[in-house]
Short mmCIF file of C-alpha atoms in Angstrom, two decimals:
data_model
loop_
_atom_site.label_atom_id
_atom_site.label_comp_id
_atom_site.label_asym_id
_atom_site.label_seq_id
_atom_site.Cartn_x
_atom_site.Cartn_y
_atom_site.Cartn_z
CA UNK Z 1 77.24 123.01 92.14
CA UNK Z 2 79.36 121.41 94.58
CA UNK Z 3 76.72 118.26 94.98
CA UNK Z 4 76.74 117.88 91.10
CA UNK Z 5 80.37 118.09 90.50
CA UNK Z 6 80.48 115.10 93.27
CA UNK Z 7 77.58 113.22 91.25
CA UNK Z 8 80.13 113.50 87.86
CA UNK Z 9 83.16 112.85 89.00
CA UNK Z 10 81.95 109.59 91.16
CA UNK Z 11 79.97 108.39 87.74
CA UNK Z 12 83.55 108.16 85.66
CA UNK Z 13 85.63 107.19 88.88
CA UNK Z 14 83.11 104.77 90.49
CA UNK Z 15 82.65 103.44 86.56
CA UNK Z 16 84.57 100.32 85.33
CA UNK Z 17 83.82 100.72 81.87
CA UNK Z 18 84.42 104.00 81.92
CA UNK Z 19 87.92 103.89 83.35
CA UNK Z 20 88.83 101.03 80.70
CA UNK Z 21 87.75 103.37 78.00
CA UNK Z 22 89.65 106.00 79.47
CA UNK Z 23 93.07 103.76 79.01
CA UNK Z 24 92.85 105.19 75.29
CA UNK Z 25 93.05 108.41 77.14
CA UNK Z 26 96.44 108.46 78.83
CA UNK Z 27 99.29 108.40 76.18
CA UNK Z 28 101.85 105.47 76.11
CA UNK Z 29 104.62 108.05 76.40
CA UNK Z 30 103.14 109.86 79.74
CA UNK Z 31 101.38 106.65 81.17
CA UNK Z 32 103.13 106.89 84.88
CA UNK Z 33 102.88 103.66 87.17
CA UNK Z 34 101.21 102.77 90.34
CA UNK Z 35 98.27 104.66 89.22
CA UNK Z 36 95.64 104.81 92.44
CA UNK Z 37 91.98 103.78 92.42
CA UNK Z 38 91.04 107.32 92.61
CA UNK Z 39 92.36 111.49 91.59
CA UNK Z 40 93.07 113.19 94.95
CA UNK Z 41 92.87 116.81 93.59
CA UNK Z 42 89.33 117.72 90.50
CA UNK Z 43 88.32 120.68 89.41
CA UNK Z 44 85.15 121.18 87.94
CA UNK Z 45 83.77 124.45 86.46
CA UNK Z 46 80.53 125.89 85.96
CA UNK Z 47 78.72 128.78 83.99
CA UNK Z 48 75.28 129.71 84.99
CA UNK Z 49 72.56 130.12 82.32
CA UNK Z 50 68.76 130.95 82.17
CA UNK Z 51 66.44 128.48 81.79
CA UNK Z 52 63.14 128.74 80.48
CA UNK Z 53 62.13 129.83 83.30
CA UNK Z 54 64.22 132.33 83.89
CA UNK Z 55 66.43 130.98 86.92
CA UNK Z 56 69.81 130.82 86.84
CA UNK Z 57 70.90 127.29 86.52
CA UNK Z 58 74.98 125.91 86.26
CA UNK Z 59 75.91 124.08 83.24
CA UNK Z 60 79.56 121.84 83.18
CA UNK Z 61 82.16 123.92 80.92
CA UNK Z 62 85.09 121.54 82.34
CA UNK Z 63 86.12 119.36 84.64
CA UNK Z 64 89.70 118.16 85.52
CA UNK Z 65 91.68 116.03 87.88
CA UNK Z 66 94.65 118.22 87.98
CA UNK Z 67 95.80 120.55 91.13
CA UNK Z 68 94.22 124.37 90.61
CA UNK Z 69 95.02 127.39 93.14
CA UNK Z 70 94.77 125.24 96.66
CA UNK Z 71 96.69 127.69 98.63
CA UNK Z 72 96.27 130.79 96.77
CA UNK Z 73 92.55 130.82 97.26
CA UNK Z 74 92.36 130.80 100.57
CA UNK Z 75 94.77 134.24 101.29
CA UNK Z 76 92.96 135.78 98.51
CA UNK Z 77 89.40 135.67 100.29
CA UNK Z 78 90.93 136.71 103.21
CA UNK Z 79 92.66 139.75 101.88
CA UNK Z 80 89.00 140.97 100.10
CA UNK Z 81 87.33 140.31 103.51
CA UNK Z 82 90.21 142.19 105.28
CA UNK Z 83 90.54 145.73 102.52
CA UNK Z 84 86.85 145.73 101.88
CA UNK Z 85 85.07 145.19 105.25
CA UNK Z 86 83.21 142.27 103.83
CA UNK Z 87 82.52 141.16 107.84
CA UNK Z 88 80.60 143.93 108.61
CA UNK Z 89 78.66 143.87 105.37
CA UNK Z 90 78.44 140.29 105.73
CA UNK Z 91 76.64 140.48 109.31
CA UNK Z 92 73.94 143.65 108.44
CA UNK Z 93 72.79 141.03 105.56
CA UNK Z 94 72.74 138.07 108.12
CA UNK Z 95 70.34 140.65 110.10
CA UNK Z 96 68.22 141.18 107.29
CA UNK Z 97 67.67 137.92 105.61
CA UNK Z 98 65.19 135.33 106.92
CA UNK Z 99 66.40 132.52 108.29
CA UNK Z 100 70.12 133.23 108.33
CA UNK Z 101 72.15 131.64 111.16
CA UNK Z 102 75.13 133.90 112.07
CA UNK Z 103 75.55 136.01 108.99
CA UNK Z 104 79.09 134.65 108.95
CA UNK Z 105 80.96 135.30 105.49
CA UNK Z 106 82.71 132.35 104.71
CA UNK Z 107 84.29 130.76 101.58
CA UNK Z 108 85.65 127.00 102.58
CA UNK Z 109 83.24 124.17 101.74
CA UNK Z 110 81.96 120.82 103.39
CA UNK Z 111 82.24 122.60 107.24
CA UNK Z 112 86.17 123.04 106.67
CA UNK Z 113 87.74 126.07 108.54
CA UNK Z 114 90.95 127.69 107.63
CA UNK Z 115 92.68 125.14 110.15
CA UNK Z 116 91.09 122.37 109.34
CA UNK Z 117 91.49 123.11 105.48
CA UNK Z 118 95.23 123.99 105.76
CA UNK Z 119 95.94 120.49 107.39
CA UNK Z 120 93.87 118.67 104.82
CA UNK Z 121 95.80 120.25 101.89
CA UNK Z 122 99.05 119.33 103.79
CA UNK Z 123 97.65 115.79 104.02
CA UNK Z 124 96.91 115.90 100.56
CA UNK Z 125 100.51 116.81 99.38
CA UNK Z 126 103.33 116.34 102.27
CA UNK Z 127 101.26 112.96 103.84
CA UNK Z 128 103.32 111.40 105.95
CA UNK Z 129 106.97 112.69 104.23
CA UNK Z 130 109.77 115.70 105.43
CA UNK Z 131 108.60 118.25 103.65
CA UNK Z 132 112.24 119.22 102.38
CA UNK Z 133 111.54 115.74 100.34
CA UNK Z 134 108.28 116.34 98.45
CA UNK Z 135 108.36 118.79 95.94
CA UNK Z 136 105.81 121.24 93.86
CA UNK Z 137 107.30 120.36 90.10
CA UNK Z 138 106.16 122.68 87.76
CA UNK Z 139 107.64 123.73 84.35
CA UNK Z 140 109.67 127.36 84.74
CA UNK Z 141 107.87 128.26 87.91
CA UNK Z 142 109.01 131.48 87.75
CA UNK Z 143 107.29 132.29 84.67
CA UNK Z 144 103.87 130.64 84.88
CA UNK Z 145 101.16 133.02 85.86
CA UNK Z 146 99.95 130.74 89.26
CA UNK Z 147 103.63 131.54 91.17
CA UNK Z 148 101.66 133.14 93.65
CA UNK Z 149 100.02 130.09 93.90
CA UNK Z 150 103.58 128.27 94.26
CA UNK Z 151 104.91 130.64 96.57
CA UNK Z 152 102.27 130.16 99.10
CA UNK Z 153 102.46 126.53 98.85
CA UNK Z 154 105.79 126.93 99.92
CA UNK Z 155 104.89 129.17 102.97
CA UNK Z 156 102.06 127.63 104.13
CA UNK Z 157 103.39 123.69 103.97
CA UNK Z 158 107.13 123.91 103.43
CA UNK Z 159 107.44 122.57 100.25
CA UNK Z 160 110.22 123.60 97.55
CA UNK Z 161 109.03 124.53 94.56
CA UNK Z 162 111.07 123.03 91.54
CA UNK Z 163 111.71 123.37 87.83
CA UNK Z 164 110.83 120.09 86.12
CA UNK Z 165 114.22 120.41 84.05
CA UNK Z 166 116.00 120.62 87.55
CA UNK Z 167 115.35 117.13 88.71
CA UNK Z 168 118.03 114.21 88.25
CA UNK Z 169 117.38 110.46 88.50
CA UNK Z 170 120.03 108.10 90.20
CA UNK Z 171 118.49 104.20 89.74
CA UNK Z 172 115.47 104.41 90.67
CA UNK Z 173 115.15 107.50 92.37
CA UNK Z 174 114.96 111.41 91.69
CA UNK Z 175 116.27 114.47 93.72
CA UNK Z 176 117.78 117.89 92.79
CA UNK Z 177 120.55 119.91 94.21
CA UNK Z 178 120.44 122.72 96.44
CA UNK Z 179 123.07 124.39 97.72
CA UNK Z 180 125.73 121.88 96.19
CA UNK Z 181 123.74 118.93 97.93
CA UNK Z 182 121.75 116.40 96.69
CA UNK Z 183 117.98 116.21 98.14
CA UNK Z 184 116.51 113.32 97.43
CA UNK Z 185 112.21 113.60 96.31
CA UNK Z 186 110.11 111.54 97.61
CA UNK Z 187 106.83 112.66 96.86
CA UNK Z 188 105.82 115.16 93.75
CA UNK Z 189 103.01 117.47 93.76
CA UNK Z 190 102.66 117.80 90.16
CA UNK Z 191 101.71 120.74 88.64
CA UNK Z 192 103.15 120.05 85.00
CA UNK Z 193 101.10 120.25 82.06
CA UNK Z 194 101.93 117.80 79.67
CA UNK Z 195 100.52 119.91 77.00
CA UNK Z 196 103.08 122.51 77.53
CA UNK Z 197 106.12 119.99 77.63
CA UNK Z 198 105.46 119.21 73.97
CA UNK Z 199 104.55 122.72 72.87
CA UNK Z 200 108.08 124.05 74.42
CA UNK Z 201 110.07 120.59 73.71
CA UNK Z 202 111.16 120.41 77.03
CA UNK Z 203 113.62 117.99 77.53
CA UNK Z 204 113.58 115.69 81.03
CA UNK Z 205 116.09 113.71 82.57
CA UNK Z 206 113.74 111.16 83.75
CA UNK Z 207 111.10 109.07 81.60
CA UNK Z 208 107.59 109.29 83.29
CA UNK Z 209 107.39 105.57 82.26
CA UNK Z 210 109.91 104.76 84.88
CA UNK Z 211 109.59 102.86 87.87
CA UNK Z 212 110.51 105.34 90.45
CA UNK Z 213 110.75 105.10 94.05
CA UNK Z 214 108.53 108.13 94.19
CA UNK Z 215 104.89 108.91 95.28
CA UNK Z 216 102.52 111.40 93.35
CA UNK Z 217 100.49 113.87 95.14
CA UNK Z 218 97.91 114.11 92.22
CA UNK Z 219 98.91 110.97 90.06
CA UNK Z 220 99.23 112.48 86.06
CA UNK Z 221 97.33 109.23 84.37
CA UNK Z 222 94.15 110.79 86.18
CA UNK Z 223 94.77 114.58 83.95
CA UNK Z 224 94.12 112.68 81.06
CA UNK Z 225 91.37 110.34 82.87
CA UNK Z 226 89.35 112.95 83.97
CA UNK Z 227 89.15 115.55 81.45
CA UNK Z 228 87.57 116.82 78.66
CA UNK Z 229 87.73 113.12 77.10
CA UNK Z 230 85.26 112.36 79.94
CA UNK Z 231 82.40 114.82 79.18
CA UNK Z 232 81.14 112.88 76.16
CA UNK Z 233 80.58 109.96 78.57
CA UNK Z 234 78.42 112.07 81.65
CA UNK Z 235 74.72 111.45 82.41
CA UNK Z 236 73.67 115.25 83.82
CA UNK Z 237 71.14 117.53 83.74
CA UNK Z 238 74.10 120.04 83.56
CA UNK Z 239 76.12 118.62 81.05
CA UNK Z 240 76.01 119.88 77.82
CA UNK Z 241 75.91 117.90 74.41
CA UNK Z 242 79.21 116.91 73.29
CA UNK Z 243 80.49 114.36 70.68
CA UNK Z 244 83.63 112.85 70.02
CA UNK Z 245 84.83 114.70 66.28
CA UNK Z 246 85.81 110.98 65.18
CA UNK Z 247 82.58 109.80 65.91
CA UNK Z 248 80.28 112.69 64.57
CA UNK Z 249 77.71 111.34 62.28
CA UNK Z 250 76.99 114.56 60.55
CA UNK Z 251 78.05 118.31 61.59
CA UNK Z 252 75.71 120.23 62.75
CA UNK Z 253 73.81 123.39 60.66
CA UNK Z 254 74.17 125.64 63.25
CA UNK Z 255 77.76 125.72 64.26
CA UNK Z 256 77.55 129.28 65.88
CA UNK Z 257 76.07 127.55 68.63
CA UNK Z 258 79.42 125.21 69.32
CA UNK Z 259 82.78 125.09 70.11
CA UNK Z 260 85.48 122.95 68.86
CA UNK Z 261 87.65 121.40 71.50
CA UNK Z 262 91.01 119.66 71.69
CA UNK Z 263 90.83 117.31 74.65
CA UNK Z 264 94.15 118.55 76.47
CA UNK Z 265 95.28 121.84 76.08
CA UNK Z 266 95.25 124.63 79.35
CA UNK Z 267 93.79 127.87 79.32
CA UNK Z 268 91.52 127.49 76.38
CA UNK Z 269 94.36 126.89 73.77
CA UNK Z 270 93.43 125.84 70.64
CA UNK Z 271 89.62 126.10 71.35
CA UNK Z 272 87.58 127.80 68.77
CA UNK Z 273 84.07 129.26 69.20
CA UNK Z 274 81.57 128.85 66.63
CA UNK Z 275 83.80 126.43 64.02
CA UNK Z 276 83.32 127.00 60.11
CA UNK Z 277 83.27 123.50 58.19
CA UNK Z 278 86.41 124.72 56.82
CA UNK Z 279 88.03 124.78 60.50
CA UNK Z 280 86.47 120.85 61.51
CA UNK Z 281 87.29 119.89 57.96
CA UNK Z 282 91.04 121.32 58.31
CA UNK Z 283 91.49 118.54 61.14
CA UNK Z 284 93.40 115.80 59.83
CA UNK Z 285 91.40 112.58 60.50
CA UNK Z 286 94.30 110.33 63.09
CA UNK Z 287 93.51 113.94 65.51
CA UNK Z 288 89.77 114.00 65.09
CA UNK Z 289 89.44 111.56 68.13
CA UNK Z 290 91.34 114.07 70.76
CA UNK Z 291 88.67 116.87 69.66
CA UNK Z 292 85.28 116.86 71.03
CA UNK Z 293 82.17 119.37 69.41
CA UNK Z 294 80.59 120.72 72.17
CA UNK Z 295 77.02 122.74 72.88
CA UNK Z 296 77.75 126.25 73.46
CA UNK Z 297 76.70 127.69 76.77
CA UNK Z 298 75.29 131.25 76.56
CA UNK Z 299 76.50 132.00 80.01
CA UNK Z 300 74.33 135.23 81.48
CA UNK Z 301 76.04 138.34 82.37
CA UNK Z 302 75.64 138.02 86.43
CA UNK Z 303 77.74 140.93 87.45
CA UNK Z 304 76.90 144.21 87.36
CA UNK Z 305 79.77 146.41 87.22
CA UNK Z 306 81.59 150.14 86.46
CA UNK Z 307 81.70 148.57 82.52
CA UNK Z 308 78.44 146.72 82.00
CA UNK Z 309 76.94 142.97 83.00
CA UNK Z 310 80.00 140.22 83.35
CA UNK Z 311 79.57 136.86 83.18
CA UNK Z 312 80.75 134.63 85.90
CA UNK Z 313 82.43 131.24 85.86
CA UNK Z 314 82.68 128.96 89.07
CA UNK Z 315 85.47 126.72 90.21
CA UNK Z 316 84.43 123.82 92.54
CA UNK Z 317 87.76 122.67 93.92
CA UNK Z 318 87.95 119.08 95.51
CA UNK Z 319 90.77 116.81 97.24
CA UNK Z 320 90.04 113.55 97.61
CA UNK Z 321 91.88 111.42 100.24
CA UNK Z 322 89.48 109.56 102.02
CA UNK Z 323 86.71 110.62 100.27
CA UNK Z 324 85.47 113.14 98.09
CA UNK Z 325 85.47 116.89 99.32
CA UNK Z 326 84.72 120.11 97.87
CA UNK Z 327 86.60 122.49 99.58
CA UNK Z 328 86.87 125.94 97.89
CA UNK Z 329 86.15 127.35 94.96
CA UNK Z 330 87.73 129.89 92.06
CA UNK Z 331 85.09 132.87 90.45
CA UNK Z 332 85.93 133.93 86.97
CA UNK Z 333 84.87 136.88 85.66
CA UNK Z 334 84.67 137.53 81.75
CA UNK Z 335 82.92 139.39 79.02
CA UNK Z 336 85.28 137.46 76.30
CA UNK Z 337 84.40 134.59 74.03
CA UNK Z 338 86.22 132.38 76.78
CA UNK Z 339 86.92 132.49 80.62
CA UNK Z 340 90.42 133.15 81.29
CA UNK Z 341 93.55 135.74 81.21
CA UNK Z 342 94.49 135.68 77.26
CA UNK Z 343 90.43 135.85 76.03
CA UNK Z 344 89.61 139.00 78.13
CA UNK Z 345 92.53 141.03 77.61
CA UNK Z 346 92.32 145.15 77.97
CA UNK Z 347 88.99 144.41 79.70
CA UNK Z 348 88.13 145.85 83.05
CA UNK Z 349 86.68 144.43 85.88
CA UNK Z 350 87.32 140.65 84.76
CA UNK Z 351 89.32 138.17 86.03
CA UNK Z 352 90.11 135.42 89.36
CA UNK Z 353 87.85 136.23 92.42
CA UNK Z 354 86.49 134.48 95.69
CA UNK Z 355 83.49 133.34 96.16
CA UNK Z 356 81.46 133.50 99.55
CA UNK Z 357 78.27 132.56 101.33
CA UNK Z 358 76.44 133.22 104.26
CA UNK Z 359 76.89 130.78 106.83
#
């Protein structure tokens, strides 16, 4: 999963056509300057189905070039290895299985070691700044359900996390106050949904079209580049078919078997499974080209657990500074319709997990 998440995200970056079809994608009102040649922080996410065969084989659900749970991950394989014994389990299987090198549990990718990963991440986000100057912006941290996420950012790089509505522009430059001072922000790790800004009508004191003396630690043109805009576009065995809604030449007869897609929303809002004509005919026709139709998956039910077979959804997490790396990645449990908190609610046994493999 890992090698074909590389193989999709270097056909739209390494693409030129692509990336001039993807201007369209980036609104006028949230297209930032001194966009780089590349995203430094992807996401793509996989559910596994059975093929004819039989075997269990990963199909694309999303993909995204937008910052997921970088230092929350980490902590949280640690703590299952730590209250469940998962060493010692981890070792008697190493024993057992043919071949096996150490029997070493691990959960980093590409070689990377909790060291190693930590000061790649800090690369990624502080580079060469104080970390009292770079910032994690995020719309009322306090509220979203990744804090955790935020808080350990802050303890394990030193960098503030701030409210989005908290940060002032003087000329050219941004900072926000802290303890009656001014610190100025020189580099943003952004963690902002644009989606969400419009749906709450937040109101900024800085335009994102401005030329500020800032740098981005996951540029924003690149959530819109590299999105659900781009699966339309992907050559992959484990892509799925999708269509733009715009440029549908006739709607399927068997719409239980798709789902209807608005190209950026978070968390599966506004996504509907199995679309009536009535729902794809309720779109008014200037929005049909920020919907895609997609295949639907019929992920398998992996897990066994206390309540019955749940499926599973992986995360391949990348950062890409001087080239691409996948370095960790998020398991999602579900028996909803959808992946996620809101779609499996009052279930048990679902949710965020780690993921590990025997070294």
């Amino acid at each position: 999963m890992a090698a074909d998440g590389k193989d999709l995200i270097r056909q739209l970056v390494g693409n030129a056509e692509y990336l001039t079809k993807s201007e369209l994608a980036v609104p006028a009102e949230f297209k930032v300057p001194n966009e780089p040649k590349h995203p430094m922080f992807v996401q793509v996410d996989f559910g596994l189905v059975r093929d004819a065969a039989g075997e269990l084989q990963p199909k694309l659900v999303e993909l995204q070039a937008f910052p997921s749970l970088y230092a929350y991950q980490g902590p949280l394989a640690e703590a299952y290895v730590e209250a469940y014994g998962l060493e010692k389990l981890a070792s008697g299987a190493g024993r057992q299985a043919s071949g096996a090198a150490s029997g070493r549990l691990k959960y980093l990718l590409s070689g990377l070691e909790t060291s190693s990963y930590r000061e790649l991440l800090r690369r990624a986000i502080v580079a060469d700044h104080d970390p009292e100057n770079v910032i994690l912006m995020e719309i009322d941290p306090l509220h979203q359900k990744t804090l955790p996420d935020f808080l350990l950012t802050e303890k394990m790089i030193g960098v503030r996390t701030v409210d989005i509505v908290d940060i002032k522009k003087d000329g050219s430059r941004l900072y926000y106050e802290r303890g009656g001072k001014r610190v100025p922000i020189e580099r943003i790790y952004n963690r902002a949904i644009v989606d969400e800004l419009e749906r709450k009508n937040v109101k900024l004191n800085f335009d994102w079209r401005d030329e500020l003396e800032v740098e981005w630690a996951g540029h924003p043109n690149w959530y819109f580049r590299i999105s659900k805009f781009s699966i339309p576009y992907l050559k992959h065995a484990s892509v799925p078919k999708t269509w733009f809604l715009d440029r549908l030449s006739e709607i399927p007869e068997d719409l239980e078997n798709y789902a209807l897609k608005p190209l950026y929303s978070f968390a599966g809002l506004g996504v509907l499974i199995a679309p009536t004509r009535a729902d794809i005919a309720a779109i008014p026709a200037e929005k049909r080209p920020y919907y895609i139709l997609q295949e639907r998956m019929h992920f398998e039910p992996v897990i066994e657990t206390p309540f019955g077979g749940t499926k599973a959804e992986v995360r391949v997490m990348y950062v890409w500074l001087d080239e691409l790396v996948p370095v960790l990645t998020i398991i999602r449990m579900g028996r909803g319709l959808m992946m996620g908190v809101d779609h499996n609610k009052n279930l048990e046994w679902v949710g965020a997990s780690a993921g590990f493999y025997l070294d």
